[in-house]
Amino acid sequence: MKTPLLEIEDLCARVQDKEIIKGFNLTINAGEVHAIMGPNGAGKSTLSYVLCGKPGYEVTSGKVRFKGQDLLSMSVEERAREGLFLIMQYPVEIPGVPVTTFLKHAINAVRKHRQEPELDTPSFLKLIREESKKLGISADMLKRPVNVGFSGGEKKRLETLQLSILKPSFAILDEADSGLDIDALKVVADGVNAERSDSNAMLVITHYQRLLNYIVPDFVHVFADGHIVQSGGKELALELEESGYARFVKEKN
Amino acid sequence: MSTETEKPEIIDESGDKYKYGFVTDIASDSAPMGLNEDIIRFISAKKGEPDWLLEWRLQAFRFWQKLEEPTWAKLHYDKIDYQSLHYYAAPKQKVSPKSLDEVAPELLATYAKLGIPLKEQEALAGVVAVDAVFDSVSVATTYRAKLAEQGIIFCSISEAIKHHPDLVRRYLGSVVPYTDNFFACLNSAVFTDGSFVYIPKGVRCPMELSTYFRINAKNTGQFERTLIIADEGSYVSYLEGCTAPQRDENQLHAAIVEIVILKDAEVKYSTVQNWYPGDKDGKGGVYNFVTKRAACRGANSKVSWTQVETGSAVTWKYPSCILQGDNSVGEFYSVAITNNLQQADTGTKMLHIGKNTTSKIISKGISAGRSNQTYRGLVKVSPHASGARNYSQCDSLLIGDSCGSHTVPYVENRNKTARLEHEATTSKISDEQLFYCRQRGIGEEEAVSLIVNGFCKEVMQHLPLEFAIEAAKLINISLEGSVG
Amino acid sequence: MSGLLQNIELPDSTLPWLFALREKGREAFIRQGLPTAKTEAWKYTRPRDLQVDDFVMQTSPCHCSDECDCEHHHHSSSLGDALPFDCYALHFDNGHLRHEHLPLPRGVQIMPLSDAFSFADDIKSRLGKTLNLDKYPFAALNTAYLNEGVYISIAKHTRLDKPLALVYHTHSCHDNLFFNLRNLIVVESGAKVELIEYHHYSGAEKSRYFANLVNEIFVGRDAVLSHYKLQDEAFKAVHIAFNGVKVKGGGAYRSFCLQRGANLARNETFVSLTEEGASTEVNAAYIMNGWATIDTTTDVEHLAPHTVSSQLVKGVVGGEAKGVFQGKIHIAPHAVKTEGRQLHKALLLTDTAEVDCKPELEIFADDVKCSHGAASGELDEEQLFYMRSRGIGEDEAKQLLIDAYLEDVLNTLPDTSVKQWFASKVK
């Protein structure tokens, strides 16, 4: 049984005056993990921002349906509350706002949207303590302001922690391995894998094949010049590792 | 303090969100409109003051007549007609109350609306002793007996003039002389009440002392005067809160706070200022011209000013530290928020006179709507203040493209061993931060409030806990409607 | 009224517009008078204390006898030594432009200001347009005596092979000499020029004079003007300079001013970034001793979106001297995506030195990045001790630390012989 979770049709988008996504098509069903690989500068991160509705990223044509609804008409926070989650490549620092405060605001915003009661402080603390323990996040880190002075690894752990407590139905991992050493990468990958289920899906955006050893995709797509130029199974990633992206870039010229 | 006790009725025709905009219906006993020597004699007589004080007031008044209202601040307001104000308005009560039971119930109800449950506090073994000042007259001081056991004097300044004239005479005007500035001079001539605190040698005040100021009567200026004396080795934490009813006319508030800190003593002074800011078109609102100054007279003395300024149509306020004693320390932590058409010109002065004196300034300004805000500060190191240190940080946040934010620090160094550092930044809430919060499902307004509270954190953490919660709520209320 | 306003017949007062402009300057100066302690813009620098109003204006070059230490004597001498790099140099003697032939490359037009009144097409539309007479009393005074100076115009897309230099020699035998100079510098679009300004003194050591200077500078679209100034006046001199600069879209005004002379000196720069993409750097250094007051005042006005400014000012103050820095960044409403940075640092060498600083931000647009910083302190005792423990003498160690302190501001200059020249002047 295949339930389409995310359906992207002929999506075109630009940043300022530059067309970056050009006729992008992809359908992702519940239970699937897709990987998008491509050369640097191909617009992979742009795709993730467009899907999340980041201001400044303008959709010029095309449709995106998320759980059957028109995703593009929703605000950033509505998309998030509906279950779209982006693990960002470079999460921003928010001085003065402790991680726990931030998480509490986020989780209750999402719960409210799902018409679930807000979590009271003890149950909330219990939840984040449990989840942070799995990810090796210290109590001290939870008290610090969001991402301020965090190492690359700490930032990605915090992103993964949010993934595990917000339980989105669709997660995009944008270069989730950048800035991680191998141990941190394993912790993050384990955290992400633990969230995989038949009812949710993931889109893993990466330049290197390395991450896909840990988060094994069902499908791999090559992204160049604003759209998918080739699709295949997980073996395609290994092939790309061998041959590089040169031929896709060349094709264009 | 709890704010949940009773929801005040809000006069809400304009759609404004000012929670304290009710008027209490109490007959008040006021002086005729206008200002002249007779009015000053009237005030002094009403209060049964000694001759020396009347004489001092008159000297101040004569001096004031020669002064001109200052214009150097970045503030624009209609000229104040000092002859069209009442300079004395006391709630009508036959005799001054001896205990809370004797205080008019309407008054107590007002304080309950304000979130100051005096009754409750007297009953419970609370942490805060409260002096409530209503239209410049102190109406009730709680916990007096308990504090007296340790020799602490906490009462209205009128009572202090009667019962502790030596202390008052010795220190009144010693930090802020009536010649200091236009508004301080006016206050010296006409002040009606305020709080008085004396902490004896070596005593650590066991609870927070707190004053609530409220302007109620119409066309009345509020001129309270607070005097705090921390004797050698003592400590006190003092809280001040202010509200005023919502009125179309501008109300004038020109207060003075003087603090004297002797050897090894420490005073923490926290303010949450929430005078009525006027409506969204700038109608009404309090003109807040305040002179606050602490003199660290003794070695190793310390003063710490913390202020959260969210109210008033116009704010003119520079809580200052005179660091005379060697090794004395001055701190200034400030959050100022202006929205709609509010204007604030606020900051501090750190005067380094003694050796190895240290000061720290953390100022966070948030401007929204069409408001304008200025940080204005002076750090001055005199030639003998060797080893002086100052660190200043002034950050401003702008919300929307119609507001203004200005930073005017003056740094004057006349001692080579002094080390002074000043940093300032101005920016808007970053799009990246906003996107990050929203991507996690947090709504835009909530995200702004989170980020703003984070921006103010360094200051808020210096407020006593209950006050900090109240202040955080106020910040959110002040910013309502500024997003989007 | 100040004795600085003297009844002097100036040539060309027959031109009605010029006459009117001078009158406006005169009236504005009378209205303001000399700044006092209450004048906010002159809070820390008090010309009145110096009794500047007993200076005497000299309308024509000095024609005195041979034994006098005036310009005839100096004409042929040390000018080559004065600027140790190749340049097109214009010379002023005691405030008067020396009339001599200067071979100029294509695209460069230079004439005495008094000729420009009648012959330069854009003079009327530019003269006085970079300054507000009611804000700058000395520029108003300068306008009242508008006559001496040069008009420099650099045509579109002109690139000069070497810098243009304005060399001001003062070597008067007359005490209390007062001179006003106005230069109008127009850099047309796409042109690129380096301008060096050098004020120096060679005469009786205690000579007292007052140089009141105004540069009006227009930088066209995508043009670049680099303006480097060395102020090395006599130690009893008064030097007040105002630089009014307007920069158009994509254009850049880069300045550096090293002040080390005079008893009272102020170098004030007001840059207006009028169109998108305009930028400026206003950097300065001062190094002083004795009883001098040296003032660096800057005001950068961002009037358009996407404009960038940066200011770095560093000072070293010894003796009983006073260093003053006042800096302002103003961002007009809607001038979004702008960046303004400012940093002032000063080193106090003696117990009697003083530094006063007022860095100011005035911001009316939300989408901006602005910052300023200020710091003052003394030489690091630990570092001094470390060097001395390695056998370096105290004075030498101090000089090494001072050099290091000023290094970053000197590094804002391009790496050429001009930079080396400036570096040699901070000793």
PDB file of C-alpha atoms in Angstrom, chain C residues 247-382:
ATOM      1  CA  VAL C 247      29.495  59.755  -3.055  1.00  0.00           C
ATOM      2  CA  LYS C 248      27.270  58.477  -5.856  1.00  0.00           C
ATOM      3  CA  GLY C 249      26.203  54.915  -6.649  1.00  0.00           C
ATOM      4  CA  GLY C 250      29.009  52.368  -6.724  1.00  0.00           C
ATOM      5  CA  GLY C 251      31.514  55.085  -5.911  1.00  0.00           C
ATOM      6  CA  ALA C 252      33.972  54.922  -3.040  1.00  0.00           C
ATOM      7  CA  TYR C 253      35.681  57.501  -0.881  1.00  0.00           C
ATOM      8  CA  ARG C 254      38.567  56.064   1.106  1.00  0.00           C
ATOM      9  CA  SER C 255      40.378  58.279   3.494  1.00  0.00           C
ATOM     10  CA  PHE C 256      43.119  58.095   6.024  1.00  0.00           C
ATOM     11  CA  CYS C 257      44.285  61.020   8.111  1.00  0.00           C
ATOM     12  CA  LEU C 258      47.283  61.005  10.381  1.00  0.00           C
ATOM     13  CA  GLN C 259      47.442  63.958  12.733  1.00  0.00           C
ATOM     14  CA  ARG C 260      50.573  64.635  14.745  1.00  0.00           C
ATOM     15  CA  GLY C 261      51.033  68.399  14.826  1.00  0.00           C
ATOM     16  CA  ALA C 262      49.352  71.639  15.920  1.00  0.00           C
ATOM     17  CA  ASN C 263      48.238  72.818  19.319  1.00  0.00           C
ATOM     18  CA  LEU C 264      44.632  72.479  18.401  1.00  0.00           C
ATOM     19  CA  ALA C 265      43.574  70.450  15.424  1.00  0.00           C
ATOM     20  CA  ARG C 266      40.349  69.095  14.170  1.00  0.00           C
ATOM     21  CA  ASN C 267      39.883  67.009  11.076  1.00  0.00           C
ATOM     22  CA  GLU C 268      36.193  66.633  10.444  1.00  0.00           C
ATOM     23  CA  THR C 269      34.828  64.471   7.677  1.00  0.00           C
ATOM     24  CA  PHE C 270      31.221  64.350   6.633  1.00  0.00           C
ATOM     25  CA  VAL C 271      30.467  61.707   4.030  1.00  0.00           C
ATOM     26  CA  SER C 272      27.100  61.381   2.400  1.00  0.00           C
ATOM     27  CA  LEU C 273      26.442  58.096   0.637  1.00  0.00           C
ATOM     28  CA  THR C 274      23.706  59.273  -1.662  1.00  0.00           C
ATOM     29  CA  GLU C 275      23.014  56.309  -3.927  1.00  0.00           C
ATOM     30  CA  GLU C 276      22.908  52.526  -3.833  1.00  0.00           C
ATOM     31  CA  GLY C 277      26.232  50.775  -3.658  1.00  0.00           C
ATOM     32  CA  ALA C 278      28.199  53.816  -2.479  1.00  0.00           C
ATOM     33  CA  SER C 279      30.824  53.097   0.143  1.00  0.00           C
ATOM     34  CA  THR C 280      33.360  54.821   2.294  1.00  0.00           C
ATOM     35  CA  GLU C 281      36.228  54.157   4.629  1.00  0.00           C
ATOM     36  CA  VAL C 282      37.119  56.910   7.031  1.00  0.00           C
ATOM     37  CA  ASN C 283      40.229  55.874   8.896  1.00  0.00           C
ATOM     38  CA  ALA C 284      42.497  57.960  11.037  1.00  0.00           C
ATOM     39  CA  ALA C 285      45.345  57.923  13.502  1.00  0.00           C
ATOM     40  CA  TYR C 286      46.701  60.501  15.875  1.00  0.00           C
ATOM     41  CA  ILE C 287      49.863  60.567  17.860  1.00  0.00           C
ATOM     42  CA  MET C 288      50.513  63.437  20.175  1.00  0.00           C
ATOM     43  CA  ASN C 289      52.424  64.970  23.055  1.00  0.00           C
ATOM     44  CA  GLY C 290      52.744  68.291  24.788  1.00  0.00           C
ATOM     45  CA  TRP C 291      49.546  70.233  25.405  1.00  0.00           C
ATOM     46  CA  ALA C 292      47.865  69.570  22.124  1.00  0.00           C
ATOM     47  CA  THR C 293      44.234  68.793  21.515  1.00  0.00           C
ATOM     48  CA  ILE C 294      43.709  66.703  18.437  1.00  0.00           C
ATOM     49  CA  ASP C 295      40.206  65.998  17.326  1.00  0.00           C
ATOM     50  CA  THR C 296      38.986  63.520  14.745  1.00  0.00           C
ATOM     51  CA  THR C 297      35.330  63.926  13.981  1.00  0.00           C
ATOM     52  CA  THR C 298      33.459  61.844  11.462  1.00  0.00           C
ATOM     53  CA  ASP C 299      29.879  61.721  10.321  1.00  0.00           C
ATOM     54  CA  VAL C 300      28.791  59.165   7.768  1.00  0.00           C
ATOM     55  CA  GLU C 301      25.311  59.491   6.424  1.00  0.00           C
ATOM     56  CA  HIS C 302      23.733  56.510   4.666  1.00  0.00           C
ATOM     57  CA  LEU C 303      20.961  57.874   2.489  1.00  0.00           C
ATOM     58  CA  ALA C 304      20.453  54.906   0.191  1.00  0.00           C
ATOM     59  CA  PRO C 305      20.095  51.132   0.502  1.00  0.00           C
ATOM     60  CA  HIS C 306      23.106  48.844   0.132  1.00  0.00           C
ATOM     61  CA  THR C 307      25.643  51.387   1.274  1.00  0.00           C
ATOM     62  CA  VAL C 308      28.650  50.437   3.352  1.00  0.00           C
ATOM     63  CA  SER C 309      30.909  52.406   5.666  1.00  0.00           C
ATOM     64  CA  SER C 310      33.729  51.566   7.960  1.00  0.00           C
ATOM     65  CA  GLN C 311      35.765  53.692  10.303  1.00  0.00           C
ATOM     66  CA  LEU C 312      38.868  52.765  12.214  1.00  0.00           C
ATOM     67  CA  VAL C 313      40.517  55.421  14.350  1.00  0.00           C
ATOM     68  CA  LYS C 314      43.473  54.865  16.636  1.00  0.00           C
ATOM     69  CA  GLY C 315      45.313  57.273  18.825  1.00  0.00           C
ATOM     70  CA  VAL C 316      48.355  57.484  21.050  1.00  0.00           C
ATOM     71  CA  VAL C 317      48.298  60.285  23.582  1.00  0.00           C
ATOM     72  CA  GLY C 318      51.201  61.398  25.736  1.00  0.00           C
ATOM     73  CA  GLY C 319      52.245  64.511  27.651  1.00  0.00           C
ATOM     74  CA  GLU C 320      49.304  66.577  28.811  1.00  0.00           C
ATOM     75  CA  ALA C 321      47.575  66.158  25.516  1.00  0.00           C
ATOM     76  CA  LYS C 322      43.959  65.432  24.801  1.00  0.00           C
ATOM     77  CA  GLY C 323      42.741  63.156  22.064  1.00  0.00           C
ATOM     78  CA  VAL C 324      39.177  63.520  20.890  1.00  0.00           C
ATOM     79  CA  PHE C 325      37.136  61.243  18.722  1.00  0.00           C
ATOM     80  CA  GLN C 326      33.552  61.894  17.762  1.00  0.00           C
ATOM     81  CA  GLY C 327      32.036  59.606  15.220  1.00  0.00           C
ATOM     82  CA  LYS C 328      28.560  59.231  13.917  1.00  0.00           C
ATOM     83  CA  ILE C 329      26.807  56.779  11.699  1.00  0.00           C
ATOM     84  CA  HIS C 330      23.444  57.969  10.484  1.00  0.00           C
ATOM     85  CA  ILE C 331      21.089  55.643   8.622  1.00  0.00           C
ATOM     86  CA  ALA C 332      18.168  57.323   6.946  1.00  0.00           C
ATOM     87  CA  PRO C 333      14.726  55.693   6.795  1.00  0.00           C
ATOM     88  CA  HIS C 334      14.571  53.104   4.006  1.00  0.00           C
ATOM     89  CA  ALA C 335      18.356  52.921   3.648  1.00  0.00           C
ATOM     90  CA  VAL C 336      18.089  49.185   4.234  1.00  0.00           C
ATOM     91  CA  LYS C 337      20.730  46.503   3.762  1.00  0.00           C
ATOM     92  CA  THR C 338      23.334  48.975   4.891  1.00  0.00           C
ATOM     93  CA  GLU C 339      26.376  48.266   6.955  1.00  0.00           C
ATOM     94  CA  GLY C 340      28.159  50.722   9.175  1.00  0.00           C
ATOM     95  CA  ARG C 341      31.100  49.887  11.380  1.00  0.00           C
ATOM     96  CA  GLN C 342      33.170  52.078  13.600  1.00  0.00           C
ATOM     97  CA  LEU C 343      35.983  51.441  16.031  1.00  0.00           C
ATOM     98  CA  HIS C 344      38.020  53.893  18.079  1.00  0.00           C
ATOM     99  CA  LYS C 345      40.900  52.882  20.282  1.00  0.00           C
ATOM    100  CA  ALA C 346      43.296  55.035  22.213  1.00  0.00           C
ATOM    101  CA  LEU C 347      46.425  54.469  24.197  1.00  0.00           C
ATOM    102  CA  LEU C 348      47.293  56.793  27.062  1.00  0.00           C
ATOM    103  CA  LEU C 349      50.983  57.092  27.748  1.00  0.00           C
ATOM    104  CA  THR C 350      51.075  59.471  30.704  1.00  0.00           C
ATOM    105  CA  ASP C 351      49.140  60.271  33.861  1.00  0.00           C
ATOM    106  CA  THR C 352      48.173  63.617  32.452  1.00  0.00           C
ATOM    107  CA  ALA C 353      46.908  62.527  29.071  1.00  0.00           C
ATOM    108  CA  GLU C 354      43.197  62.510  28.310  1.00  0.00           C
ATOM    109  CA  VAL C 355      40.978  60.834  25.766  1.00  0.00           C
ATOM    110  CA  ASP C 356      37.381  61.791  25.138  1.00  0.00           C
ATOM    111  CA  CYS C 357      35.257  59.829  22.821  1.00  0.00           C
ATOM    112  CA  LYS C 358      31.713  59.950  21.580  1.00  0.00           C
ATOM    113  CA  PRO C 359      30.794  57.327  19.046  1.00  0.00           C
ATOM    114  CA  GLU C 360      27.228  57.736  17.954  1.00  0.00           C
ATOM    115  CA  LEU C 361      24.682  55.667  16.052  1.00  0.00           C
ATOM    116  CA  GLU C 362      21.538  57.256  14.681  1.00  0.00           C
ATOM    117  CA  ILE C 363      19.420  54.679  12.949  1.00  0.00           C
ATOM    118  CA  PHE C 364      16.060  54.981  11.259  1.00  0.00           C
ATOM    119  CA  ALA C 365      15.921  51.753   9.234  1.00  0.00           C
ATOM    120  CA  ASP C 366      15.528  48.261  10.562  1.00  0.00           C
ATOM    121  CA  ASP C 367      17.321  46.038   8.097  1.00  0.00           C
ATOM    122  CA  VAL C 368      20.822  47.221   8.862  1.00  0.00           C
ATOM    123  CA  LYS C 369      23.984  46.028  10.494  1.00  0.00           C
ATOM    124  CA  CYS C 370      25.679  48.678  12.536  1.00  0.00           C
ATOM    125  CA  SER C 371      28.204  48.557  15.268  1.00  0.00           C
ATOM    126  CA  HIS C 372      30.651  50.724  17.070  1.00  0.00           C
ATOM    127  CA  GLY C 373      33.278  50.095  19.615  1.00  0.00           C
ATOM    128  CA  ALA C 374      35.553  52.219  21.717  1.00  0.00           C
ATOM    129  CA  ALA C 375      38.342  51.335  24.041  1.00  0.00           C
ATOM    130  CA  SER C 376      41.085  53.103  25.873  1.00  0.00           C
ATOM    131  CA  GLY C 377      43.888  51.920  28.055  1.00  0.00           C
ATOM    132  CA  GLU C 378      47.626  52.015  28.596  1.00  0.00           C
ATOM    133  CA  LEU C 379      50.558  50.042  27.255  1.00  0.00           C
ATOM    134  CA  ASP C 380      50.561  46.504  28.505  1.00  0.00           C
ATOM    135  CA  GLU C 381      52.974  46.320  31.431  1.00  0.00           C
ATOM    136  CA  GLU C 382      53.511  42.607  30.932  1.00  0.00           C
TER     137      GLU C 382
END
